[in-house]
Tab-separated table of C-alpha atoms in Angstrom:
chain	number	residue	atom	x	y	z
A	1	MET	CA	114.010	118.455	155.061
A	2	PHE	CA	111.497	116.757	152.842
A	3	PHE	CA	110.303	117.467	149.339
A	4	CYS	CA	108.866	115.491	146.464
A	5	ASP	CA	108.580	116.894	142.940
A	6	TYR	CA	105.795	115.483	140.792
A	7	PRO	CA	105.954	117.546	137.593
A	8	ILE	CA	102.902	117.607	135.321
A	9	ILE	CA	103.919	115.337	132.451
A	10	ARG	CA	103.067	116.656	129.001
A	11	GLY	CA	105.069	116.405	125.795
A	12	GLU	CA	108.187	115.163	127.544
A	13	SER	CA	106.507	111.746	127.791
A	14	GLU	CA	107.497	111.304	124.129
A	15	LEU	CA	111.190	111.749	124.948
A	16	PRO	CA	113.533	108.742	125.142
A	17	LEU	CA	114.328	109.726	128.741
A	18	TYR	CA	112.510	112.049	131.126
A	19	LEU	CA	112.041	112.628	134.841
A	20	LEU	CA	108.849	111.272	136.378
A	21	ASN	CA	109.480	112.347	139.981
A	22	MET	CA	112.236	113.049	142.481
A	23	GLY	CA	112.632	113.968	146.131
A	24	GLN	CA	114.611	113.999	149.352
A	25	HIS	CA	113.925	112.771	152.871
A	26	VAL	CA	116.349	113.624	155.693
A	27	CYS	CA	115.196	110.594	157.669
A	28	GLN	CA	113.790	108.079	155.250
A	29	ASP	CA	110.732	106.173	156.468
A	30	HIS	CA	110.628	102.403	156.780
A	31	ILE	CA	109.481	101.227	153.343
A	32	VAL	CA	108.158	97.733	152.627
A	33	ARG	CA	107.240	96.853	149.035
A	34	ARG	CA	106.369	93.183	148.806
A	35	GLU	CA	105.499	93.474	145.118
A	36	GLY	CA	108.222	95.962	144.339
A	37	TYR	CA	107.744	99.466	142.978
A	38	PRO	CA	106.083	99.750	139.543
A	39	LEU	CA	108.965	101.855	138.192
A	40	SER	CA	112.747	101.732	138.404
A	41	GLN	CA	114.296	103.985	141.053
A	42	ILE	CA	117.718	105.364	141.884
A	43	LEU	CA	118.392	106.465	145.448
A	44	TYR	CA	121.521	107.798	147.077
A	45	CYS	CA	122.481	108.569	150.662
A	46	THR	CA	124.440	111.640	151.815
A	47	LYS	CA	124.205	111.293	155.627
A	48	GLY	CA	123.549	108.524	158.118
A	49	SER	CA	122.954	104.925	157.169
A	50	GLY	CA	120.158	102.481	156.497
A	51	THR	CA	119.509	98.864	155.596
A	52	LEU	CA	118.240	97.458	152.310
A	53	ILE	CA	116.616	94.025	152.137
A	54	SER	CA	116.226	92.493	148.678
A	55	GLU	CA	116.519	89.000	147.278
A	56	GLY	CA	116.702	87.678	150.838
A	57	LYS	CA	119.852	89.673	151.629
A	58	LYS	CA	120.455	92.530	154.048
A	59	ARG	CA	122.845	95.246	152.920
A	60	ARG	CA	123.935	98.267	154.897
A	61	ILE	CA	123.623	101.559	152.986
A	62	PRO	CA	126.026	104.120	154.472
A	63	GLU	CA	126.557	107.686	153.291
A	64	ASN	CA	128.016	108.138	149.798
A	65	THR	CA	126.180	105.068	148.544
A	66	ALA	CA	123.606	104.710	145.765
A	67	ILE	CA	120.946	102.053	145.268
A	68	PHE	CA	119.345	100.972	142.009
A	69	LEU	CA	115.984	99.217	142.344
A	70	PRO	CA	114.421	97.857	139.153
A	71	ARG	CA	110.674	97.906	138.766
A	72	GLY	CA	108.808	94.970	140.223
A	73	TYR	CA	111.574	93.786	142.581
A	74	PRO	CA	110.305	93.160	146.143
A	75	HIS	CA	112.375	95.120	148.637
A	76	GLU	CA	112.428	96.794	152.013
A	77	TYR	CA	114.593	99.547	153.447
A	78	TYR	CA	114.767	101.474	156.703
A	79	PRO	CA	117.065	103.877	158.614
A	80	ASP	CA	119.559	102.567	161.129
A	81	GLY	CA	119.298	105.684	163.284
A	82	ASP	CA	117.713	109.108	163.518
A	83	VAL	CA	119.299	110.384	160.308
A	84	TRP	CA	119.310	108.751	156.891
A	85	ASP	CA	119.340	111.457	154.230
A	86	VAL	CA	118.063	109.783	151.081
A	87	HIS	CA	117.557	111.388	147.657
A	88	TRP	CA	115.627	109.592	144.942
A	89	ILE	CA	114.772	109.925	141.289
A	90	VAL	CA	112.300	107.983	139.174
A	91	PRO	CA	113.206	108.079	135.465
A	92	ALA	CA	110.966	107.092	132.560
A	93	GLY	CA	110.998	107.098	128.754
A	94	TYR	CA	110.934	104.617	125.900
A	95	ALA	CA	114.751	104.295	125.887
A	96	LEU	CA	115.112	103.898	129.658
A	97	ASP	CA	115.501	100.114	129.693
A	98	ASP	CA	118.233	100.229	127.037
A	99	ILE	CA	120.056	103.022	128.871
A	100	LEU	CA	119.926	101.193	132.191
A	101	LYS	CA	121.078	97.973	130.532
A	102	HIS	CA	124.036	99.799	128.974
A	103	PHE	CA	125.000	101.082	132.413
A	104	GLY	CA	124.689	97.593	133.877
A	105	LEU	CA	121.594	98.436	135.946
A	106	THR	CA	119.288	95.451	135.502
A	107	ALA	CA	119.108	94.004	139.040
A	108	PRO	CA	119.089	95.489	142.557
A	109	THR	CA	122.510	97.091	142.904
A	110	VAL	CA	124.384	98.930	145.659
A	111	LEU	CA	127.005	101.338	144.360
A	112	ARG	CA	129.716	103.215	146.240
A	113	LEU	CA	130.090	106.869	145.228
A	114	ARG	CA	133.421	108.660	144.982
A	115	GLU	CA	132.126	112.211	144.576
A	116	VAL	CA	128.585	112.470	145.853
A	117	ASN	CA	128.718	116.265	145.543
A	118	ARG	CA	128.783	115.957	141.759
A	119	LEU	CA	125.548	113.962	141.794
A	120	GLU	CA	124.099	116.380	144.316
A	121	HIS	CA	124.832	119.314	142.006
A	122	ILE	CA	122.912	117.722	139.125
A	123	PHE	CA	120.114	116.663	141.475
A	124	ARG	CA	119.707	120.275	142.643
A	125	LYS	CA	119.666	121.507	139.045
A	126	MET	CA	116.761	119.156	138.288
A	127	HIS	CA	114.854	120.266	141.390
A	128	ASP	CA	115.465	123.962	140.732
A	129	ALA	CA	114.347	123.634	137.111
A	130	ILE	CA	111.046	122.002	138.091
A	131	ILE	CA	110.106	124.508	140.770
A	132	SER	CA	111.192	127.606	138.809
A	133	ASP	CA	109.607	126.902	135.420
A	134	SER	CA	106.144	125.376	135.201
A	135	PHE	CA	106.226	125.125	131.411
A	136	PHE	CA	109.706	123.918	130.481
A	137	GLY	CA	111.187	122.951	133.842
A	138	ASN	CA	110.768	119.225	133.383
A	139	TYR	CA	112.297	119.369	129.902
A	140	ILE	CA	115.341	120.996	131.483
A	141	ALA	CA	115.289	118.473	134.343
A	142	SER	CA	115.038	115.599	131.874
A	143	GLY	CA	118.179	116.837	130.141
A	144	CYS	CA	119.908	116.942	133.511
A	145	LEU	CA	118.673	113.408	134.210
A	146	TYR	CA	120.848	112.076	131.403
A	147	ASP	CA	123.812	113.913	132.945
A	148	PHE	CA	122.913	112.361	136.298
A	149	LEU	CA	122.951	108.813	134.908
A	150	ILE	CA	126.250	109.344	133.140
A	151	GLU	CA	127.802	110.801	136.280
A	152	LEU	CA	126.526	107.860	138.335
A	153	TYR	CA	128.051	105.494	135.793
A	154	ARG	CA	131.331	107.406	135.731
A	155	GLN	CA	131.662	107.299	139.500
A	156	THR	CA	130.815	103.657	139.962
A	157	VAL	CA	131.726	101.671	136.862
A	158	SER	CA	135.454	101.447	137.573
A	159	MET	CA	134.903	100.727	141.252
A	160	ASP	CA	132.215	98.076	141.142
A	161	ARG	CA	132.381	96.290	137.818
A	162	TYR	CA	135.626	96.730	135.933
A	163	ASN	CA	138.140	97.947	138.536
A	164	GLU	CA	140.238	101.041	138.010
A	165	PRO	CA	141.994	101.341	134.632
A	166	SER	CA	145.442	99.829	135.070
A	167	THR	CA	148.562	101.959	135.138
A	168	ALA	CA	149.757	100.095	132.032
A	169	LEU	CA	146.668	101.106	130.052
A	170	ILE	CA	146.874	104.724	131.210
A	171	LYS	CA	150.515	104.899	130.124
A	172	ALA	CA	149.678	103.429	126.709
A	173	VAL	CA	146.759	105.802	126.088
A	174	ASP	CA	148.785	108.823	127.237
A	175	TYR	CA	151.537	107.806	124.835
A	176	ILE	CA	149.065	107.509	121.956
A	177	ASN	CA	147.585	110.928	122.735
A	178	ALA	CA	151.045	112.502	122.664
A	179	ASN	CA	152.373	110.668	119.601
A	180	TYR	CA	149.436	109.709	117.353
A	181	ALA	CA	150.866	111.837	114.503
A	182	GLN	CA	153.900	109.531	114.370
A	183	PRO	CA	154.068	105.815	113.539
A	184	ILE	CA	153.280	103.772	116.658
A	185	GLY	CA	153.955	100.043	116.839
A	186	LEU	CA	152.600	97.523	119.310
A	187	GLU	CA	156.116	96.791	120.557
A	188	GLU	CA	156.518	100.481	121.313
A	189	LEU	CA	153.315	100.535	123.390
A	190	CYS	CA	154.401	97.423	125.270
A	191	ALA	CA	157.716	99.034	126.137
A	192	VAL	CA	155.949	102.165	127.392
A	193	SER	CA	153.335	100.289	129.413
A	194	GLY	CA	155.582	97.495	130.668
A	195	VAL	CA	153.283	94.582	129.772
A	196	SER	CA	153.212	91.878	127.114
A	197	LYS	CA	151.418	92.210	123.767
A	198	GLN	CA	148.770	89.721	124.840
A	199	HIS	CA	148.053	91.536	128.097
A	200	LEU	CA	148.010	94.961	126.467
A	201	CYS	CA	145.533	93.797	123.824
A	202	LEU	CA	143.360	92.333	126.572
A	203	LEU	CA	143.398	95.648	128.453
A	204	PHE	CA	142.398	97.619	125.363
A	205	ARG	CA	139.594	95.234	124.435
A	206	SER	CA	138.162	94.997	127.953
A	207	LYS	CA	138.408	98.685	128.874
A	208	LEU	CA	138.173	100.522	125.555
A	209	GLY	CA	136.381	98.042	123.300
A	210	ALA	CA	139.075	98.078	120.621
A	211	ARG	CA	142.448	96.607	119.804
A	212	PRO	CA	145.431	98.958	120.218
A	213	VAL	CA	145.763	99.529	116.454
A	214	GLU	CA	142.041	100.311	116.192
A	215	TYR	CA	142.264	102.750	119.079
A	216	ILE	CA	145.218	104.534	117.463
A	217	THR	CA	143.235	104.863	114.230
A	218	LYS	CA	140.215	106.255	116.087
A	219	ARG	CA	142.432	108.751	117.906
A	220	ARG	CA	143.891	109.917	114.590
A	221	ILE	CA	140.426	110.276	113.085
A	222	GLN	CA	139.349	112.273	116.134
A	223	ALA	CA	142.191	114.723	115.501
A	224	ALA	CA	141.464	114.764	111.770
A	225	LYS	CA	137.815	115.665	112.320
A	226	ALA	CA	138.818	118.716	114.328
A	227	LEU	CA	141.125	119.845	111.493
A	228	LEU	CA	138.513	119.161	108.818
A	229	VAL	CA	136.036	121.574	110.392
A	230	SER	CA	138.486	124.196	111.682
A	231	SER	CA	141.063	124.600	108.921
A	232	ASP	CA	141.394	125.050	105.161
A	233	LYS	CA	143.895	122.222	104.862
A	234	THR	CA	143.342	119.601	102.222
A	235	VAL	CA	142.386	116.038	103.067
A	236	GLU	CA	145.872	114.931	102.053
A	237	GLU	CA	147.516	117.493	104.343
A	238	ILE	CA	145.317	116.475	107.246
A	239	ALA	CA	146.046	112.794	106.639
A	240	GLU	CA	149.778	113.463	106.868
A	241	GLU	CA	149.441	115.684	109.916
A	242	THR	CA	147.425	113.105	111.877
A	243	GLY	CA	149.676	110.108	111.256
A	244	PHE	CA	148.085	108.305	108.315
A	245	CYS	CA	150.594	106.895	105.863
A	246	THR	CA	148.693	108.043	102.753
A	247	GLY	CA	145.680	110.161	101.913
A	248	SER	CA	143.894	107.189	100.359
A	249	TYR	CA	144.355	105.074	103.486
A	250	PHE	CA	143.071	107.943	105.618
A	251	CYS	CA	139.962	108.242	103.418
A	252	LYS	CA	139.389	104.492	103.617
A	253	MET	CA	139.612	104.439	107.425
A	254	PHE	CA	137.513	107.591	107.787
A	255	LYS	CA	134.695	106.091	105.725
A	256	ARG	CA	134.897	102.817	107.656
A	257	TYR	CA	134.587	104.443	111.087
A	258	GLU	CA	132.441	107.492	110.295
A	259	GLY	CA	130.156	106.155	107.572
A	260	ILE	CA	130.831	109.141	105.281
A	261	THR	CA	133.864	110.378	103.379
A	262	ALA	CA	136.250	112.931	104.839
A	263	ARG	CA	135.251	115.399	102.130
A	264	GLN	CA	131.576	114.954	102.969
A	265	PHE	CA	132.377	115.550	106.638
A	266	LYS	CA	134.286	118.697	105.726
A	267	GLY	CA	131.273	119.859	103.731
A	268	GLY	CA	132.967	120.064	100.370
């Protein structure tokens, strides 16, 4: 099987992220790019295996593996046998570099995939959109492209860069989700998770980007936002129901994290 989609680019070129081209090759050819490719590429393998050469290193690319190749990086890749089923996408857009940087994709990277079928599902949605709708297909595909990048990140970030979230952190977050409406102290979280205060704070900062107390506040605000838009309860009632000690403190924290007051968010 071989196909390559080159949609006619029109207004989507003004989007922050859009699909430039995509395709699949059941047995990928031997590719040598001494000057690199002019655009960033993401490839993933579903069957067989191949070899990637970049930065003077050879890396085997087995099935359930993705490759990120930034623009302008010299590289070479070839199949190891008769079958090397490779899918590729070429994204574009004025926000692409920032998105790739956020996902840690700035240099040639080989990524192991946990659930390649999830990526395959989004890939097929992009392909089907392009071939079924000449006018809006690539807009639809470009929306799917964002889903594709997030799914790639979700599958690989814990495996290749940050390791799996620790059991201690999972226990602490589960406890917060179940008890955010009640007072929660750091000692309480340490007892639940079985680690020291210092280690627990390190886990929260490194994995969730916030201290435990900040995360608890954000979780309470998350619950409060749902009540603000779905109920007729007053701000004071919602503050009490979501674990804030006073209505004024709730309003102060809501404005700090959301940039508007709780009443403005509620629309009153």
